[in-house]
Amino acid sequence: MKTSGNTILITGGGSGIGAALAERFHALGNTVIVAGRRRAALERVCDGRPGMHAITFDISQADDIARLARDVTEAFPALNVLINNAGIMRFEALDHARDLSDAEETIVTNLLGTIRLDNALIDHLVTRRDATIVTVTSGLAFVPLVSTPTYNATKAALHSYIIAQREALRGRVEIIELAPPGVQTDLTPGQGTRPGYMPLEAYIDEVMELFAQVPTPAEILVERVKPLRFAEANGTFDQTLAALGEMAAKARAAQ
């Protein structure tokens, strides 16, 4: 992926990793469109940054995804990079029957929303030079956090989807997976200051160094996420699963 001269659409661009990527890619000389549900948050990201634009949409709504794809390709025909970052994370207990609305919303937002948006833009992207799709998954795709089961499952499903997508589009659209560790963002309540999680700026610094490599890695993996990504291959899955759950429980209890 080239790092400048692109027109980039970033979903979930009003906060956290999406906003940080928007700011960094804009600083490198890209036109950036941030999209999400909260207009005020998107406008804060754009404030003082000429060449950055905001579009509101709801990734859980199929009609809104179709509208976004239509509007963004009409307004920005040079669009050549999509960064799928929008997502939600909910804590769920599996030891008793529960209302499944959180699980259903997580699947629609994280998995189906990403598939729908890719589908809505693919006919446009295959016509563009240097076309790229970056999809944010998670280290939890590889070692699950027991308290967020549906979130883990959506990210694992996206990892598999990305592999197939990469092969189907080889030579036409570059497919990149960005798999973060736990990062200090507002993905869950209190996470922005949660001990044991990677500071956002440090995470983005390392990510941008990886994006600058030639060729760009097919998987953007900071050092901190590699124990999760390679736990099964390294024979450390059970230990990593237990340590992850213990770390997360202690971090939440400390707040």
mmCIF file of C-alpha atoms in Angstrom, residues 40 110 159 169 203 213 244:
data_model
loop_
_atom_site.group_PDB
_atom_site.id
_atom_site.type_symbol
_atom_site.label_atom_id
_atom_site.label_comp_id
_atom_site.label_asym_id
_atom_site.label_seq_id
_atom_site.Cartn_x
_atom_site.Cartn_y
_atom_site.Cartn_z
ATOM 1 C CA ALA A 40 -19.762 15.901 16.284
ATOM 2 C CA ASN A 110 -18.529 -6.014 13.085
ATOM 3 C CA HIS A 159 -9.632 -13.032 9.586
ATOM 4 C CA LEU A 169 -8.525 -10.052 -5.459
ATOM 5 C CA TYR A 203 0.290 1.725 18.967
ATOM 6 C CA GLN A 213 7.499 -0.976 4.818
ATOM 7 C CA LEU A 244 -5.149 -13.017 28.861
#
